[in-house]
């Protein structure tokens, strides 16, 4: 077989089962593609030795009754701790940090036979929507327009870029405010953010604990279903992980959505919404209707408060979560001058170790939690969060099975185009994605078409809590209807 | 059961140049929860281990590590709450208290600011002479302890030991109901006693397992009563907080110093600045640590890594069913059932092993006599040997025998002391000692009469004197006791001597 790295998980699994290829061959193909990634800068710590060891072990075990991901090479976002492997959350402050423990997600993937190719690029501490805020430098989108290099989105930009460019068969990311779905939309790939509590957060470097959730990033909805089944489940080591049975998500992919009700939230039709995206959204609704679903208008009245609430709550939690990076026990410690004490050590270490966007969010978070401002910002944002959650509950209670919306307000933007502007311009990228993080709901982004410049656009489906199986089945139907098969031309 | 009744003690009054001042005191007591593992990790809580050996990844604040509540710590907090007759909150939650310090690896302490696990309760603090202060408990919350920074091992470096990091503490917050240094110390002592009864804190102050932050203010007589009526703190003086006191004696000394310091400032026309102060035991003074302006902004917010702590009433009831008899009840029972004095009952109920020992000695015997022997003879002897009651060389059963022998007049109180000493030092059975050593009291009047006759016959001059002055008859009693080796029943000897002398 040629171009093994271009296979989907399902294809690779079948090929391995039939003995048409080996994990070693798959892994070598991916490692070669990674070596040739060039400017994409998607994989930032390569683990070829670990990968080959895992591939050989998978081949040795055979594929007769092998677990779901046996022998499948994956990219792992740099936010996931893997024992003995550099894990620095794309931050200089964790330079050289090799954890003594594994995240639950990577443990589960490995137990399911997966092969780890390396760590993928991301925005520092998962804070960003373009993968430009990275100690490794930006990751670049394999899709491009003429000579304009584009961002793959963020924060899981490296994973998205790697999947889209076939550097790996699949990858994992995390989604705090859209960090899986937005890069998926920008790169023509599929990504789900599961219900909060579906996937353990143990061993994932924390950004905003009440919003963080890990999920797969893949080439197809089926692949996402396969990986999500492997990643999910209750974990005693994460108090917020839910003790709820995990269905076989792949088995739920019947493509039959007859009788389902799809809500179209009117508040998402923002003034000045990109016409092509608006058009694609309508087309997506038509496709679902054609597949037998009922499409209804719904209202999520507090939507406009979601973005400001998110940019209060997430920085607040981040300011506390990132306090541990103080130079005392691990990671970077500034060289101190004569007479410098503990405060100088903190200040210099953190000034040197954290990038500008992380520093900005720590300062915002510190401010909104401080005495005198707590009620005006943090407490208010929490109340907004409750209202947003109720909006969704009301819609679902009215009989809606899933909500269809654009994933992003625009296609992928150029490197430097937004990051050089006001930071709020960058935050606006998350306008369609953050709402469900605040509500703890699952959401999946599916590539739905190309814009006039030939860039992929994504549509987002938002589901009921714990109903990822149903949600993925609707996404599967939509994926089939769009017939999206476009791939970026290799130019890197 | 009879409830003991007490009068409220008088508040401590300090006479100033401009008149009298009263003290108002409230305490925050930090009690280390007696459990094997830390509040949110499986690391050991053992004291005295090699530095940084009892540290889980989460204790060290490693990236991606998450806290998981230890059910045992929750049970101990509930148990403590029940022991302090407090309200148990079935729904509580954890908050983060954010500040930077090298011995605080996460950069925040997990605590319970907004929703503590235990609500209002009360503690009765006996102050002697039939007085006791009822101190109201405002709340008890669970929180993590910090580690230890060591600054005196190297001139250029500080060291950190994280063994204590994350160990569970109960912070027991009182209302400002305490009115003097002695009451404050007695309050801490009472909490310690109750927690030791409950087995929820070992109360070891030297190891820092029990320590207190003491809030002190002064006011004019009458002001406190107005505060109590209205709840308006405006009637009270500005308070200062004395941090981290880990000795009852220092608590008293520090409060006394601090009250006098505040009075001196006020009488000079100055104002008290609300601040945190440290007590220096070497100099017996308090020093400013940080003022209100310099106080940290802890940026408390609900810990998003932890779900609210929800417990069930049935679980609380199960814990309540295992509660032991508590000090107040035990003391009342000792007074009622054994006829003990308030003082003796206090001494014998101070620690559970004392009470258990005493009860075994007193079982079916004279309670008062048993109390005398346990408190005066046994405790005195143990103290001399620096031994704990649990290491007593004489068992409760054997001391009980001695009490029984005295009560049945087999031996006199005086002989009993000799029996006690032999039993104590030679590990022998008192009944066996009395039999083997022939120490049984002689009650046979024939034998005593012979001895009396003999001594009267040998001392005619003394007989004459005694007959003239009956007070001198005691001399004959002494001689008879001496002749019988102290074994004669003194009452019988006395009666015979009087009779024979014709008195």
Short mmCIF file of N, CA and C in Angstrom, two decimals, chain A residues 405-473:
data_model
loop_
_atom_site.label_atom_id
_atom_site.label_comp_id
_atom_site.label_asym_id
_atom_site.label_seq_id
_atom_site.Cartn_x
_atom_site.Cartn_y
_atom_site.Cartn_z
N UNK A 405 -25.03 25.05 14.04
CA UNK A 405 -24.52 26.42 13.95
C UNK A 405 -23.18 26.39 13.23
N UNK A 406 -22.71 27.53 12.76
CA UNK A 406 -21.36 27.55 12.23
C UNK A 406 -20.37 27.27 13.37
N UNK A 407 -19.19 26.74 13.02
CA UNK A 407 -18.17 26.55 14.05
C UNK A 407 -17.43 27.87 14.30
N UNK A 408 -17.15 28.57 13.21
CA UNK A 408 -16.34 29.79 13.32
C UNK A 408 -16.99 30.90 12.51
N UNK A 409 -16.71 32.15 12.83
CA UNK A 409 -17.28 33.25 12.06
C UNK A 409 -16.54 33.51 10.74
N UNK A 410 -15.43 32.82 10.53
CA UNK A 410 -14.66 33.07 9.30
C UNK A 410 -13.87 31.82 8.94
N UNK A 411 -13.35 31.73 7.71
CA UNK A 411 -12.39 30.66 7.42
C UNK A 411 -11.05 30.98 8.06
N UNK A 412 -10.09 30.08 7.91
CA UNK A 412 -8.77 30.29 8.50
C UNK A 412 -8.20 31.64 8.08
N UNK A 413 -7.58 32.31 9.03
CA UNK A 413 -7.00 33.63 8.73
C UNK A 413 -5.48 33.50 8.65
N UNK A 414 -4.86 34.52 8.12
CA UNK A 414 -3.42 34.49 7.88
C UNK A 414 -2.61 34.64 9.15
N UNK A 415 -1.41 34.09 9.10
CA UNK A 415 -0.49 34.24 10.24
C UNK A 415 -0.25 35.73 10.46
N UNK A 416 -0.40 36.17 11.69
CA UNK A 416 -0.14 37.57 12.02
C UNK A 416 -1.30 38.50 11.75
N UNK A 417 -2.28 38.06 10.96
CA UNK A 417 -3.38 38.97 10.58
C UNK A 417 -4.24 39.38 11.77
N UNK A 418 -4.50 38.44 12.64
CA UNK A 418 -5.36 38.76 13.78
C UNK A 418 -4.53 38.94 15.05
N UNK A 419 -3.47 38.15 15.15
CA UNK A 419 -2.69 38.22 16.39
C UNK A 419 -2.02 39.57 16.56
N UNK A 420 -1.78 40.27 15.45
CA UNK A 420 -1.15 41.58 15.57
C UNK A 420 -2.16 42.66 15.94
N UNK A 421 -3.45 42.31 15.85
CA UNK A 421 -4.48 43.31 16.15
C UNK A 421 -4.82 43.27 17.64
N UNK A 422 -5.86 43.94 17.99
CA UNK A 422 -6.42 43.94 19.33
C UNK A 422 -6.73 42.48 19.75
N UNK A 423 -6.31 42.07 20.96
CA UNK A 423 -6.57 40.69 21.38
C UNK A 423 -8.05 40.32 21.32
N UNK A 424 -8.91 41.30 21.49
CA UNK A 424 -10.35 41.00 21.47
C UNK A 424 -10.77 40.47 20.10
N UNK A 425 -10.12 40.92 19.03
CA UNK A 425 -10.41 40.40 17.69
C UNK A 425 -10.18 38.90 17.66
N UNK A 426 -9.12 38.47 18.31
CA UNK A 426 -8.83 37.04 18.36
C UNK A 426 -9.89 36.32 19.19
N UNK A 427 -10.28 36.93 20.33
CA UNK A 427 -11.27 36.29 21.20
C UNK A 427 -12.60 36.09 20.47
N UNK A 428 -12.90 37.00 19.51
CA UNK A 428 -14.17 36.92 18.80
C UNK A 428 -14.29 35.66 17.96
N UNK A 429 -13.16 35.04 17.66
CA UNK A 429 -13.18 33.76 16.96
C UNK A 429 -13.94 32.69 17.70
N UNK A 430 -14.04 32.85 19.00
CA UNK A 430 -14.64 31.80 19.83
C UNK A 430 -16.13 32.01 20.04
N UNK A 431 -16.70 32.98 19.32
CA UNK A 431 -18.07 33.40 19.62
C UNK A 431 -19.08 32.26 19.50
N UNK A 432 -18.88 31.34 18.55
CA UNK A 432 -19.84 30.24 18.38
C UNK A 432 -19.48 29.00 19.21
N UNK A 433 -18.28 28.98 19.70
CA UNK A 433 -17.83 27.75 20.38
C UNK A 433 -17.93 27.80 21.90
N UNK A 434 -17.71 28.97 22.51
CA UNK A 434 -17.61 29.02 23.98
C UNK A 434 -18.91 28.71 24.70
N UNK A 435 -20.04 28.95 24.02
CA UNK A 435 -21.32 28.79 24.72
C UNK A 435 -21.47 27.40 25.32
N UNK A 436 -21.11 26.39 24.52
CA UNK A 436 -21.35 25.04 25.02
C UNK A 436 -20.32 24.64 26.07
N UNK A 437 -19.13 25.24 26.03
CA UNK A 437 -18.18 24.98 27.12
C UNK A 437 -18.76 25.47 28.43
N UNK A 438 -19.37 26.67 28.39
CA UNK A 438 -19.96 27.21 29.61
C UNK A 438 -21.09 26.32 30.10
N UNK A 439 -21.79 25.69 29.16
CA UNK A 439 -22.92 24.83 29.53
C UNK A 439 -22.50 23.39 29.77
N UNK A 440 -21.25 23.05 29.49
CA UNK A 440 -20.76 21.69 29.72
C UNK A 440 -21.22 20.69 28.67
N UNK A 441 -21.67 21.18 27.52
CA UNK A 441 -22.29 20.31 26.51
C UNK A 441 -21.29 19.80 25.48
N UNK A 442 -21.66 18.70 24.79
CA UNK A 442 -20.80 18.21 23.71
C UNK A 442 -21.06 18.97 22.41
N UNK A 443 -20.00 19.11 21.62
CA UNK A 443 -20.15 19.75 20.32
C UNK A 443 -19.14 19.17 19.35
N UNK A 444 -19.59 18.99 18.11
CA UNK A 444 -18.71 18.40 17.11
C UNK A 444 -18.66 19.32 15.90
N UNK A 445 -17.44 19.48 15.35
CA UNK A 445 -17.31 20.27 14.12
C UNK A 445 -17.06 19.31 12.96
N UNK A 446 -17.83 19.54 11.89
CA UNK A 446 -17.73 18.69 10.71
C UNK A 446 -17.41 19.58 9.51
N UNK A 447 -16.45 19.20 8.67
CA UNK A 447 -16.18 20.03 7.48
C UNK A 447 -17.39 19.97 6.55
N UNK A 448 -17.82 21.13 6.09
CA UNK A 448 -19.09 21.15 5.35
C UNK A 448 -18.92 21.70 3.94
N UNK A 449 -17.75 22.22 3.60
CA UNK A 449 -17.59 22.75 2.25
C UNK A 449 -16.38 23.66 2.18
N UNK A 450 -16.14 24.17 0.97
CA UNK A 450 -15.02 25.09 0.76
C UNK A 450 -15.58 26.46 0.41
N UNK A 451 -14.86 27.47 0.82
CA UNK A 451 -15.29 28.82 0.43
C UNK A 451 -14.73 29.14 -0.97
N UNK A 452 -15.00 30.35 -1.43
CA UNK A 452 -14.60 30.69 -2.80
C UNK A 452 -13.09 30.65 -2.98
N UNK A 453 -12.35 30.82 -1.86
CA UNK A 453 -10.89 30.74 -1.95
C UNK A 453 -10.39 29.30 -1.83
N UNK A 454 -11.33 28.38 -1.68
CA UNK A 454 -10.93 26.99 -1.55
C UNK A 454 -10.53 26.59 -0.15
N UNK A 455 -10.95 27.37 0.84
CA UNK A 455 -10.63 27.03 2.24
C UNK A 455 -11.81 26.29 2.88
N UNK A 456 -11.50 25.32 3.72
CA UNK A 456 -12.58 24.55 4.34
C UNK A 456 -13.36 25.38 5.37
N UNK A 457 -14.63 25.06 5.48
CA UNK A 457 -15.50 25.69 6.48
C UNK A 457 -16.17 24.56 7.28
N UNK A 458 -16.40 24.84 8.56
CA UNK A 458 -17.00 23.80 9.38
C UNK A 458 -18.36 24.18 9.90
N UNK A 459 -19.19 23.17 10.10
CA UNK A 459 -20.45 23.37 10.80
C UNK A 459 -20.39 22.61 12.12
N UNK A 460 -21.06 23.19 13.09
CA UNK A 460 -20.99 22.64 14.44
C UNK A 460 -22.34 22.09 14.86
N UNK A 461 -22.33 20.93 15.44
CA UNK A 461 -23.54 20.36 16.03
C UNK A 461 -23.35 20.29 17.54
N UNK A 462 -24.33 20.83 18.26
CA UNK A 462 -24.27 20.85 19.72
C UNK A 462 -25.31 19.86 20.24
N UNK A 463 -24.89 18.99 21.14
CA UNK A 463 -25.81 17.94 21.60
C UNK A 463 -26.19 18.06 23.06
N UNK A 464 -27.08 17.14 23.45
CA UNK A 464 -27.49 17.07 24.86
C UNK A 464 -26.37 16.43 25.67
N UNK A 465 -26.31 16.73 26.97
CA UNK A 465 -25.28 16.10 27.79
C UNK A 465 -25.38 14.58 27.72
N UNK A 466 -24.25 13.95 27.58
CA UNK A 466 -24.09 12.47 27.56
C UNK A 466 -24.71 11.82 26.33
N UNK A 467 -25.15 12.64 25.38
CA UNK A 467 -25.76 12.07 24.16
C UNK A 467 -24.81 12.18 22.98
N UNK A 468 -23.53 11.96 23.20
CA UNK A 468 -22.57 12.04 22.10
C UNK A 468 -22.86 11.03 21.01
N UNK A 469 -23.43 9.88 21.38
CA UNK A 469 -23.71 8.86 20.37
C UNK A 469 -24.69 9.41 19.35
N UNK A 470 -25.76 10.00 19.85
CA UNK A 470 -26.78 10.59 18.98
C UNK A 470 -26.18 11.74 18.17
N UNK A 471 -25.37 12.56 18.87
CA UNK A 471 -24.76 13.73 18.23
C UNK A 471 -23.84 13.30 17.09
N UNK A 472 -23.03 12.29 17.34
CA UNK A 472 -22.10 11.83 16.32
C UNK A 472 -22.85 11.22 15.13
N UNK A 473 -23.97 10.58 15.42
CA UNK A 473 -24.75 9.99 14.32
C UNK A 473 -25.32 11.09 13.41
#
